Short mmCIF file of C-alpha atoms in Angstrom, two decimals:
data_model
loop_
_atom_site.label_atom_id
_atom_site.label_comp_id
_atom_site.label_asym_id
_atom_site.label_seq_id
_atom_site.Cartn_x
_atom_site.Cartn_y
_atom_site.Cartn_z
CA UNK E 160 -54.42 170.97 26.30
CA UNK E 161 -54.76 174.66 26.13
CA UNK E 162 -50.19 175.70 26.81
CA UNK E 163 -51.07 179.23 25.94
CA UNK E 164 -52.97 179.72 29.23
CA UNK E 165 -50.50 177.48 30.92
CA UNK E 166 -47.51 179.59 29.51
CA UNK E 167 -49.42 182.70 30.20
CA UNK E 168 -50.48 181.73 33.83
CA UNK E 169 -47.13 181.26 34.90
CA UNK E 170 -46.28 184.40 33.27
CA UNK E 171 -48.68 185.81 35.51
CA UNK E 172 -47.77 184.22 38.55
CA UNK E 173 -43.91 185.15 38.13
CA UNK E 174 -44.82 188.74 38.01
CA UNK E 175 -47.19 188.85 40.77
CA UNK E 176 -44.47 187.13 42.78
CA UNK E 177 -42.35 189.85 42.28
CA UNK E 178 -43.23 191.81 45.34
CA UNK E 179 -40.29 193.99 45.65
CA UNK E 180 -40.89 195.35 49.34
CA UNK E 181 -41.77 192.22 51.42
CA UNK E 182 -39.11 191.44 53.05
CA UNK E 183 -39.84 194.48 55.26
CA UNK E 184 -43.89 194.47 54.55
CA UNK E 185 -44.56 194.02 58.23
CA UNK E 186 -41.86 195.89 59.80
CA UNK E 187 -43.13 199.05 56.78
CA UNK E 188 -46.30 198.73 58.86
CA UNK E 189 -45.00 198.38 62.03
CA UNK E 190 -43.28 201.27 61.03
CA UNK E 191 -46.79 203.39 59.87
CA UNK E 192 -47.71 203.04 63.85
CA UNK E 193 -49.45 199.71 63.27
CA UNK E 194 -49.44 196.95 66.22
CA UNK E 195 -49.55 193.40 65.16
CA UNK E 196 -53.13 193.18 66.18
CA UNK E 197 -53.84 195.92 63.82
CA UNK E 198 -52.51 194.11 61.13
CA UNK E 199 -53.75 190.57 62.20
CA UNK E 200 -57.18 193.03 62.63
CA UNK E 201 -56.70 194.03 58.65
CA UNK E 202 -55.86 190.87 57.64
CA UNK E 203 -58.93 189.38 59.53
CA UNK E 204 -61.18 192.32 58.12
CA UNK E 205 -59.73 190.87 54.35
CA UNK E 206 -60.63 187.70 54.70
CA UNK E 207 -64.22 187.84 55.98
CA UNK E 208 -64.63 190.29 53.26
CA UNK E 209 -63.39 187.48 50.75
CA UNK E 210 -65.47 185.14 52.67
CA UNK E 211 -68.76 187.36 52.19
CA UNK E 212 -67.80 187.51 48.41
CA UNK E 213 -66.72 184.18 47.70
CA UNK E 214 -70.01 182.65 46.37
CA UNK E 215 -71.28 185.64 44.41
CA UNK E 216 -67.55 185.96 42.55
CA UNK E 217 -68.06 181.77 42.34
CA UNK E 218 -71.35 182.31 40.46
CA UNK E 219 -69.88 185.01 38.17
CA UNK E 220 -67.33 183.39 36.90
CA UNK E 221 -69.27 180.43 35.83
CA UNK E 222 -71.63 182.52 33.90
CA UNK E 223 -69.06 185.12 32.81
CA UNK E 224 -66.06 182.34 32.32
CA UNK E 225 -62.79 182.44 33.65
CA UNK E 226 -61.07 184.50 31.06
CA UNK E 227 -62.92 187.61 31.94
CA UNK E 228 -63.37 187.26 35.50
CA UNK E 229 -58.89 186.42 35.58
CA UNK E 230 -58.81 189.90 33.48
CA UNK E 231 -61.01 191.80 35.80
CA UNK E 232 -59.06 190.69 38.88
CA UNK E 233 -55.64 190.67 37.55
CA UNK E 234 -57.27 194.95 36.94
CA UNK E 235 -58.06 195.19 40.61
CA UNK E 236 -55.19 193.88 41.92
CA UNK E 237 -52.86 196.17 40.24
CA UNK E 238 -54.85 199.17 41.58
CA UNK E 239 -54.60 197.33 44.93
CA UNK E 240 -50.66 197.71 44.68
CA UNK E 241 -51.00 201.38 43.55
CA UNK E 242 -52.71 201.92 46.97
CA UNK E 243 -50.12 199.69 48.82
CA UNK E 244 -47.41 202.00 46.99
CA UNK E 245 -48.97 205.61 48.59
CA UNK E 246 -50.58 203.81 51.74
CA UNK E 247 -49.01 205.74 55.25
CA UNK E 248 -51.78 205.21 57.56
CA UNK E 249 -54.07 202.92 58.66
CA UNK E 250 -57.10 203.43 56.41
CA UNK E 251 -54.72 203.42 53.70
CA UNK E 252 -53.72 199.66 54.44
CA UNK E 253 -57.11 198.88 55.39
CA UNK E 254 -58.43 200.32 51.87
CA UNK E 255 -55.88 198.07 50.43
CA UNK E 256 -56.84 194.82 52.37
CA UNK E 257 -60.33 195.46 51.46
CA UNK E 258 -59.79 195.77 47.62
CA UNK E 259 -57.30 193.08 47.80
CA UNK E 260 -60.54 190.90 49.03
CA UNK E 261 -62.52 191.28 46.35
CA UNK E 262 -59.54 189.82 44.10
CA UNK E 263 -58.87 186.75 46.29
CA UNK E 264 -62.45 186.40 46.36
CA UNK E 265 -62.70 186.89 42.73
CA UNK E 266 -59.53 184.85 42.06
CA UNK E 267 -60.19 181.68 43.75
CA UNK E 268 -60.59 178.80 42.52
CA UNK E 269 -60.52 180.32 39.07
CA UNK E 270 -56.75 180.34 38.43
CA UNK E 271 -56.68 176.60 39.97
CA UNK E 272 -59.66 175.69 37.58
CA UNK E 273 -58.33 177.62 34.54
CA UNK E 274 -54.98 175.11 35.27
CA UNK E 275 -56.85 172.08 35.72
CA UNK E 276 -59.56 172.51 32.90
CA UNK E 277 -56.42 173.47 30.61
CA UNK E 278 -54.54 170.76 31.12
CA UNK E 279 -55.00 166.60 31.40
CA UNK E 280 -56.14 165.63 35.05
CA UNK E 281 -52.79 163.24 35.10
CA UNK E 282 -50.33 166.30 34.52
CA UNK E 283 -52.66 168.48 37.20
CA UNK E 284 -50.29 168.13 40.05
CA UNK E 285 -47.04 168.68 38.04
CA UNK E 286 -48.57 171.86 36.46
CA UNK E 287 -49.74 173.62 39.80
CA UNK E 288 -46.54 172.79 40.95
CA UNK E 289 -45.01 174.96 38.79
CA UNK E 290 -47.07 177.30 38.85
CA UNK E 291 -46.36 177.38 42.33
CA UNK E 292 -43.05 177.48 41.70
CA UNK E 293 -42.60 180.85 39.37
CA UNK E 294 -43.96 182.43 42.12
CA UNK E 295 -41.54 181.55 44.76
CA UNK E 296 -39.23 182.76 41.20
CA UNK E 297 -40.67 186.04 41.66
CA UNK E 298 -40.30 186.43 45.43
CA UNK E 299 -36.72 185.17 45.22
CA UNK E 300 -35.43 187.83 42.34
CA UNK E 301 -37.88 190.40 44.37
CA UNK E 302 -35.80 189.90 47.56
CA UNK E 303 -32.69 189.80 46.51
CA UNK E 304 -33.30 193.08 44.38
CA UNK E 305 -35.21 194.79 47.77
CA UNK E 306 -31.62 194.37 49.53
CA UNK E 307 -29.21 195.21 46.51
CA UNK E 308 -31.53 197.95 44.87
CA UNK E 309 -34.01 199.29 47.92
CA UNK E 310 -32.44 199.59 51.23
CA UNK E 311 -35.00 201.30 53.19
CA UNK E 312 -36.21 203.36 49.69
CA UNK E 313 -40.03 201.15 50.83
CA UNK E 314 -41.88 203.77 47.89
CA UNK E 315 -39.38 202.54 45.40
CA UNK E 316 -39.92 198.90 46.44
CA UNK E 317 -43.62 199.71 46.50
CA UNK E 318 -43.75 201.44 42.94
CA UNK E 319 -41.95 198.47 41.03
CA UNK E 320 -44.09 195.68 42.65
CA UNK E 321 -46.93 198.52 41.61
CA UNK E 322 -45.77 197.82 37.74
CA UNK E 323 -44.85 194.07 37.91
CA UNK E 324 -48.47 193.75 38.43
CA UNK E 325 -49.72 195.84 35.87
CA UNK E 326 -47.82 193.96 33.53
CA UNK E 327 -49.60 190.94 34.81
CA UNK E 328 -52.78 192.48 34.07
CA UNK E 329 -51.90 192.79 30.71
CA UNK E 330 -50.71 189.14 29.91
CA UNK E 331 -54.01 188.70 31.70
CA UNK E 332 -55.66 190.06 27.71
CA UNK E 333 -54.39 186.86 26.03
CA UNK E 334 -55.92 184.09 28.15
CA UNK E 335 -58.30 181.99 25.96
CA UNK E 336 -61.60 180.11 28.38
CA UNK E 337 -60.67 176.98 28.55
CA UNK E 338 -63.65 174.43 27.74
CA UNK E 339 -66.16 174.03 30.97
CA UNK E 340 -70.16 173.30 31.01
CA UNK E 341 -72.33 176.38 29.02
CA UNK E 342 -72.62 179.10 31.83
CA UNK E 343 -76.36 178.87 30.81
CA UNK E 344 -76.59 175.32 32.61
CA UNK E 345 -76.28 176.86 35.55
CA UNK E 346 -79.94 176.82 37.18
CA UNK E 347 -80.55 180.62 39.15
CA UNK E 348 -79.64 180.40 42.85
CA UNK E 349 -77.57 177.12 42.18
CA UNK E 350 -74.47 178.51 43.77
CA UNK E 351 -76.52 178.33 47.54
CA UNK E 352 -77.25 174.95 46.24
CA UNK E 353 -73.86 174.05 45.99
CA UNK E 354 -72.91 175.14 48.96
CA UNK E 355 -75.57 172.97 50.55
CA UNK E 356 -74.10 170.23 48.98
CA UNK E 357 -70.76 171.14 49.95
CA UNK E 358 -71.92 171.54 53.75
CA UNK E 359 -73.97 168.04 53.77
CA UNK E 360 -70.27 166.35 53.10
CA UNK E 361 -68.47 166.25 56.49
CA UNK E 362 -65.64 164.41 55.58
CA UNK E 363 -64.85 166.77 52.89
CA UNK E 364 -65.35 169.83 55.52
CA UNK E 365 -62.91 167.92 57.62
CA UNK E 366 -60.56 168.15 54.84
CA UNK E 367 -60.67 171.73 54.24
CA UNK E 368 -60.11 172.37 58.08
CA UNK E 369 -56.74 170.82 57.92
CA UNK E 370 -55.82 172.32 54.70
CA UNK E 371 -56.81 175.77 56.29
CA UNK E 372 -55.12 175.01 59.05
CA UNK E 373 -51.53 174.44 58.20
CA UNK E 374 -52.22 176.95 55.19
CA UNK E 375 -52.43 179.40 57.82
CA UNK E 376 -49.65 178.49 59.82
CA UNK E 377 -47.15 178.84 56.94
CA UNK E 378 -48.93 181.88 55.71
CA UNK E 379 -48.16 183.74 59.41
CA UNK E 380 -44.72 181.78 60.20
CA UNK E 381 -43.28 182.82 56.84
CA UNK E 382 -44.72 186.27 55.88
CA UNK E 383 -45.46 188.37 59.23
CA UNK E 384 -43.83 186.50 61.83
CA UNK E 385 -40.39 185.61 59.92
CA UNK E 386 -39.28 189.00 60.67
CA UNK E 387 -39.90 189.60 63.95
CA UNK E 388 -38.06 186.17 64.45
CA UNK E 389 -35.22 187.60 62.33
CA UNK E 390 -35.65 190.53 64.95
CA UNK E 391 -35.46 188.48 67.98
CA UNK E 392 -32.54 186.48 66.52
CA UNK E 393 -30.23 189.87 66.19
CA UNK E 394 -30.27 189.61 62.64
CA UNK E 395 -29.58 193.14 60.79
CA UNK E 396 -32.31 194.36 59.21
CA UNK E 397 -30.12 195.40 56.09
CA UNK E 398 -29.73 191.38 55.69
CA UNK E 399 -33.71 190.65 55.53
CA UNK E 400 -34.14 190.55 51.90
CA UNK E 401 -31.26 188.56 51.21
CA UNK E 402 -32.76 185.90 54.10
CA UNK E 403 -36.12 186.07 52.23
CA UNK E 404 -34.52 185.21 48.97
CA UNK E 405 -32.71 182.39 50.16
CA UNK E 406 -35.74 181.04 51.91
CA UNK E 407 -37.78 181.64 48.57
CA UNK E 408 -35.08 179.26 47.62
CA UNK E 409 -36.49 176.68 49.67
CA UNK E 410 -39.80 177.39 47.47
CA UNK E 411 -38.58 176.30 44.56
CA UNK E 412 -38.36 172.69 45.76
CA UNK E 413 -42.29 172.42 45.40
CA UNK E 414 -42.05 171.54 41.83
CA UNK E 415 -40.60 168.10 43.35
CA UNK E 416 -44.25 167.35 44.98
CA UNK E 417 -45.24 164.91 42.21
CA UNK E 418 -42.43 162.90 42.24
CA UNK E 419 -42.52 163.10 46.40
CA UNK E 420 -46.02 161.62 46.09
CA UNK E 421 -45.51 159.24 43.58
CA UNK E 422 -42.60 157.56 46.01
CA UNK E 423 -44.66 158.06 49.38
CA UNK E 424 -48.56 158.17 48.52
CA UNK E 425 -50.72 160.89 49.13
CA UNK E 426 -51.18 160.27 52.67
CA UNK E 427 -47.93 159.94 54.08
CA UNK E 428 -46.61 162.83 51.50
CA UNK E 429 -49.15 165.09 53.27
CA UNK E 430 -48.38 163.79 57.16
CA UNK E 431 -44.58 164.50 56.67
CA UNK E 432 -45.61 167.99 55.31
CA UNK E 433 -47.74 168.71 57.98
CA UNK E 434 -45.65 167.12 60.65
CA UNK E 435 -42.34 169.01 59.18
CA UNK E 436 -44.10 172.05 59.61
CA UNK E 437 -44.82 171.41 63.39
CA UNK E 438 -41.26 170.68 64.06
CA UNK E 439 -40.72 173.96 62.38
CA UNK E 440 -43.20 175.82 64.50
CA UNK E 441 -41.92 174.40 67.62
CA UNK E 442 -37.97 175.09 67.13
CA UNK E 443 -38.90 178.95 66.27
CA UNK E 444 -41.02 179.11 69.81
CA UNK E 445 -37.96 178.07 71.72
CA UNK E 446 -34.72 179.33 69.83
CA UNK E 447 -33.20 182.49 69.52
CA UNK E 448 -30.41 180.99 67.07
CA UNK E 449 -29.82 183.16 63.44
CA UNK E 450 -29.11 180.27 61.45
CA UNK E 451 -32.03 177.99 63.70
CA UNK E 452 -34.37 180.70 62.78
CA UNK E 453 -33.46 180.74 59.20
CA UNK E 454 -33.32 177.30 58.72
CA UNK E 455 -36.73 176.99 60.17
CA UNK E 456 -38.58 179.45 58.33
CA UNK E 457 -37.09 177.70 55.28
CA UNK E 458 -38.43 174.10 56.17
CA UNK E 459 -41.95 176.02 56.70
CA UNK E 460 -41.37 177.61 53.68
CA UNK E 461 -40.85 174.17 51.74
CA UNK E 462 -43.23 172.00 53.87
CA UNK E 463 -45.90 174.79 52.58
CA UNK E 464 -44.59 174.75 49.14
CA UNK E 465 -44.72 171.26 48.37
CA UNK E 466 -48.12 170.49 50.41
CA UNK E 467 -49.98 173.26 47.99
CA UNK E 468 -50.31 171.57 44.65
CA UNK E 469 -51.04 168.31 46.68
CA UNK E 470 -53.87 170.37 47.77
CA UNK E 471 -54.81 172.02 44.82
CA UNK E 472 -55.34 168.79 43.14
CA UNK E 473 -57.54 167.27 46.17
CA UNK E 474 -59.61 169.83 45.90
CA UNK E 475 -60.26 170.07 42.07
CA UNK E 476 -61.12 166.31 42.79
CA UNK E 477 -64.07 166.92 44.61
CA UNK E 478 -65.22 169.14 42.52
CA UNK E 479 -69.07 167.42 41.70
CA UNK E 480 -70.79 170.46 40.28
CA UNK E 481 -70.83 171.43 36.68
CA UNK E 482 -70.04 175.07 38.27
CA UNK E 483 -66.42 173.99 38.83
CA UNK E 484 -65.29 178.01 39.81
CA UNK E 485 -68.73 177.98 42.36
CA UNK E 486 -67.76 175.00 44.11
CA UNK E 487 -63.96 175.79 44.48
CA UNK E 488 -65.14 179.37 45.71
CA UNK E 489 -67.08 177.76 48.34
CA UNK E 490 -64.38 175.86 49.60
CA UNK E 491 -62.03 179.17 49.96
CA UNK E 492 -65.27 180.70 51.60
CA UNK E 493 -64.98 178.11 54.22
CA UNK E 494 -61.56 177.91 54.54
CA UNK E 495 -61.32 182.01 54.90
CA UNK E 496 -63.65 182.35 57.85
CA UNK E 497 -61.66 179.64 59.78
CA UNK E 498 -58.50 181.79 58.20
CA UNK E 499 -60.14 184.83 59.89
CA UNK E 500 -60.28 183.55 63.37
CA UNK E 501 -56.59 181.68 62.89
CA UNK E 502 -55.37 185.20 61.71
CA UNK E 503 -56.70 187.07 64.44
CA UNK E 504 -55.24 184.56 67.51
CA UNK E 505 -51.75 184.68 66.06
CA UNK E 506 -51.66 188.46 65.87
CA UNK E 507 -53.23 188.19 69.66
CA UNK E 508 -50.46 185.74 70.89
CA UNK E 509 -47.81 187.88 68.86
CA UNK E 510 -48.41 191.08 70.64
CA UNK E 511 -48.26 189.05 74.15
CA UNK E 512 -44.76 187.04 72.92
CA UNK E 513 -43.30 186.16 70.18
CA UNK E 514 -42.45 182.28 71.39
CA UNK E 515 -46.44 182.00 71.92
CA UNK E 516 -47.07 182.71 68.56
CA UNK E 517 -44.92 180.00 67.09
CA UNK E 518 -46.11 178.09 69.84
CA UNK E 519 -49.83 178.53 68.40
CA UNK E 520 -48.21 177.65 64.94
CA UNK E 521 -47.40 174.28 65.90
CA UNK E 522 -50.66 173.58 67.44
CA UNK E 523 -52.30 173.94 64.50
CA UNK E 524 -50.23 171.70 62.69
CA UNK E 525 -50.93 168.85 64.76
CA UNK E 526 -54.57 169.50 64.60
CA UNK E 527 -54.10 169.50 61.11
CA UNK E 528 -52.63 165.92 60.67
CA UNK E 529 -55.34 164.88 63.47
CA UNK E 530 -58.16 166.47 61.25
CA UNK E 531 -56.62 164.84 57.87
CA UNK E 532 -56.45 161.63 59.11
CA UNK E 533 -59.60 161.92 60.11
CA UNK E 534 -60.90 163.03 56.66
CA UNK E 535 -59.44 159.55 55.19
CA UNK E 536 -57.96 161.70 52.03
CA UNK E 537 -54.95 160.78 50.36
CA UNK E 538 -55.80 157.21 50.37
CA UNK E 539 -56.43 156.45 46.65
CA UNK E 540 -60.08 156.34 45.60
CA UNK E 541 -61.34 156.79 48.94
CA UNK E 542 -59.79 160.29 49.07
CA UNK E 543 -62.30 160.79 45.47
CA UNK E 544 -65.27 160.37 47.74
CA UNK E 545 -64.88 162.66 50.57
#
């Protein structure tokens, strides 16, 4: 068991959690002269980037191991938030969504592996759960210092997430590669033949559709569309970082996902997720209620939370290649093209209503459930092979 990566790794993911100015990061570009489809546009534009450069990032970090290719990213994505920190137009943002690509790309599936090849399988779930957790740490200190510290100061909020990430780069220096197959195993052009593999498995493509799916949902309910609901509720906009922080709070409660699956199964642990999420979705498309709409962004919040390292570990367990970081990357490949199209219909039905939006959200959840259920996972070995 390799703790100094562990220790260092959630380290990393406290810092990079510390993200001082988003409780306002959609209203700051809002602000720039950005529409919601702009931004839904950008994010789109990000992740069919990271879906272009998901395989070739998979194949590097097999043959250059995940130490280096962690150090390299963890590089980029601090000069991703010095952009963010001077961006004030629209190029600026999009030059920033691009670079931040090439990290995600770079970056998935090489954390989770690093976490699962550094620790025993049993202790996999527990372990992403935490590391899960630090982050929400990071977003909760980060949001209550935005509303005691920043104000509306978004270039001071911007400059201090700037250095919490460059001090994540350099805890990045003292990761050791955790063991993994010889890099020179891997046969030239394999990573195409993995994702062959990967796309003659339908069950297992299935699966990744409903992860994707409510992934999404809780990615747009809680970080762009939150505030706009906070907006639509009549909540002051001096109050927003105090309402992030206390649904970070919410966050925390995903280091209780082993012990949630260990009492309900796999199965049922994900359906009440998913479904919780849904109920979520639909309350914010018909209230207009403060403490409805805070209460609801915080179930999302800790639906999403919990359902992650569930994920994270059904995923390393289909892992069949020797070129762990390849196959995970062509999983996220998948799953960001279907991210791409999700991404660009809620910024569609945002800009035509609010209520549709949410509306949308809670659609997806239910096709998510449908789709999981149809996958089979999460019923003991049959959910090994998907």
């Amino acid at each position: 068991m390799e703790k100094r990566n562990i220790r260092l790794l959630y380290a990393m993911s406290l810092l990079q959690g510390l993200v001082f100015y988003a409780p306002v990061a959609t209203l700051y570009r809002r602000a720039a002269g950005l529409s919601m489809l702009e931004i839904s546009a950008i994010e789109s534009v990000s992740l069919l980037l990271s879906f272009l450069l998901e395989i070739p990032w998979g194949a590097a970090a097999d043959r250059i191991g995940c130490r280096r290719t962690m150090i390299l990213c963890s590089a980029l994505f601090f000069v991703s938030k010095i952009i963010f920190w001077r961006a004030d137009s629209l190029a600026d943002f999009l030059a920033e969504r691009v670079l931040l690509a090439v990290v995600t790309a770079g970056l998935s599936g090489v954390d989770s592996a690093m976490l699962y090849l550094s620790c025993p399988a049993e202790q996999a779930q527990r372990v992403f759960a935490r590391y899960g957790t630090l982050g929400s740490a990071g977003m909760l200190l980060a949001s209550a210092l935005y509303s005691l510290c920043f104000g509306e100061n978004y270039r001071l909020a911007g400059f201090w997430t700037m250095a919490a990430y460059g001090g994540a780069f350099l805890l990045s220096l003292g990761l050791r590669e955790p063991p993994h197959p010889p890099a020179e195993e891997a046969e030239k052009g394999s990573a195409f033949r993995v994702l062959l593999a990967v796309l003659k498995r339908p069950r297992l493509l299935v699966l990744l559709c409903a992860f994707c799916l409510f992934g999404e949902a809780v990615q747009q309910v809680t970080v762009f569309l939150s505030q706009l609901q906070y907006e639509r509720a009549g909540i002051p906009g001096g109050l927003y970082g105090f309402l992030l922080a206390g649904v970070t709070v919410a966050g925390f409660l995903g280091v209780c996902s082993p012990a949630l699956t260990r009492r309900l199964g796999e199965r049922r642990t994900a359906l009440a997720l998913i479904g919780a999420g849904a109920a979520a979705c639909g309350l914010l498309a018909v209230t207009g209620s403060p403490a409805l709409s805070v209460l609801a962004v915080a179930a999302m919040e800790l639906a999403g939370s919990l359902f992650s390292p569930l994920a994270s570990v059904e995923e390393n367990r289909q892992v069949r290649s020797a070129c762990r970081a390849t196959e995970l990357s062509v999983y996220a490949m998948l799953t960001d093209a279907l991210a791409a199209l999700t991404g660009l219909a809620f910024g569609r039905a945002a800009d035509r209503g609010l209520p549709l939006a949410m509306a949308l959200g809670c659609g997806l959840c239910c096709l998510s459930a449908a789709l999981y259920l149809a996958a089979g996972a999460g019923r003991g070995k049959i959910s090994a092979e998907i």
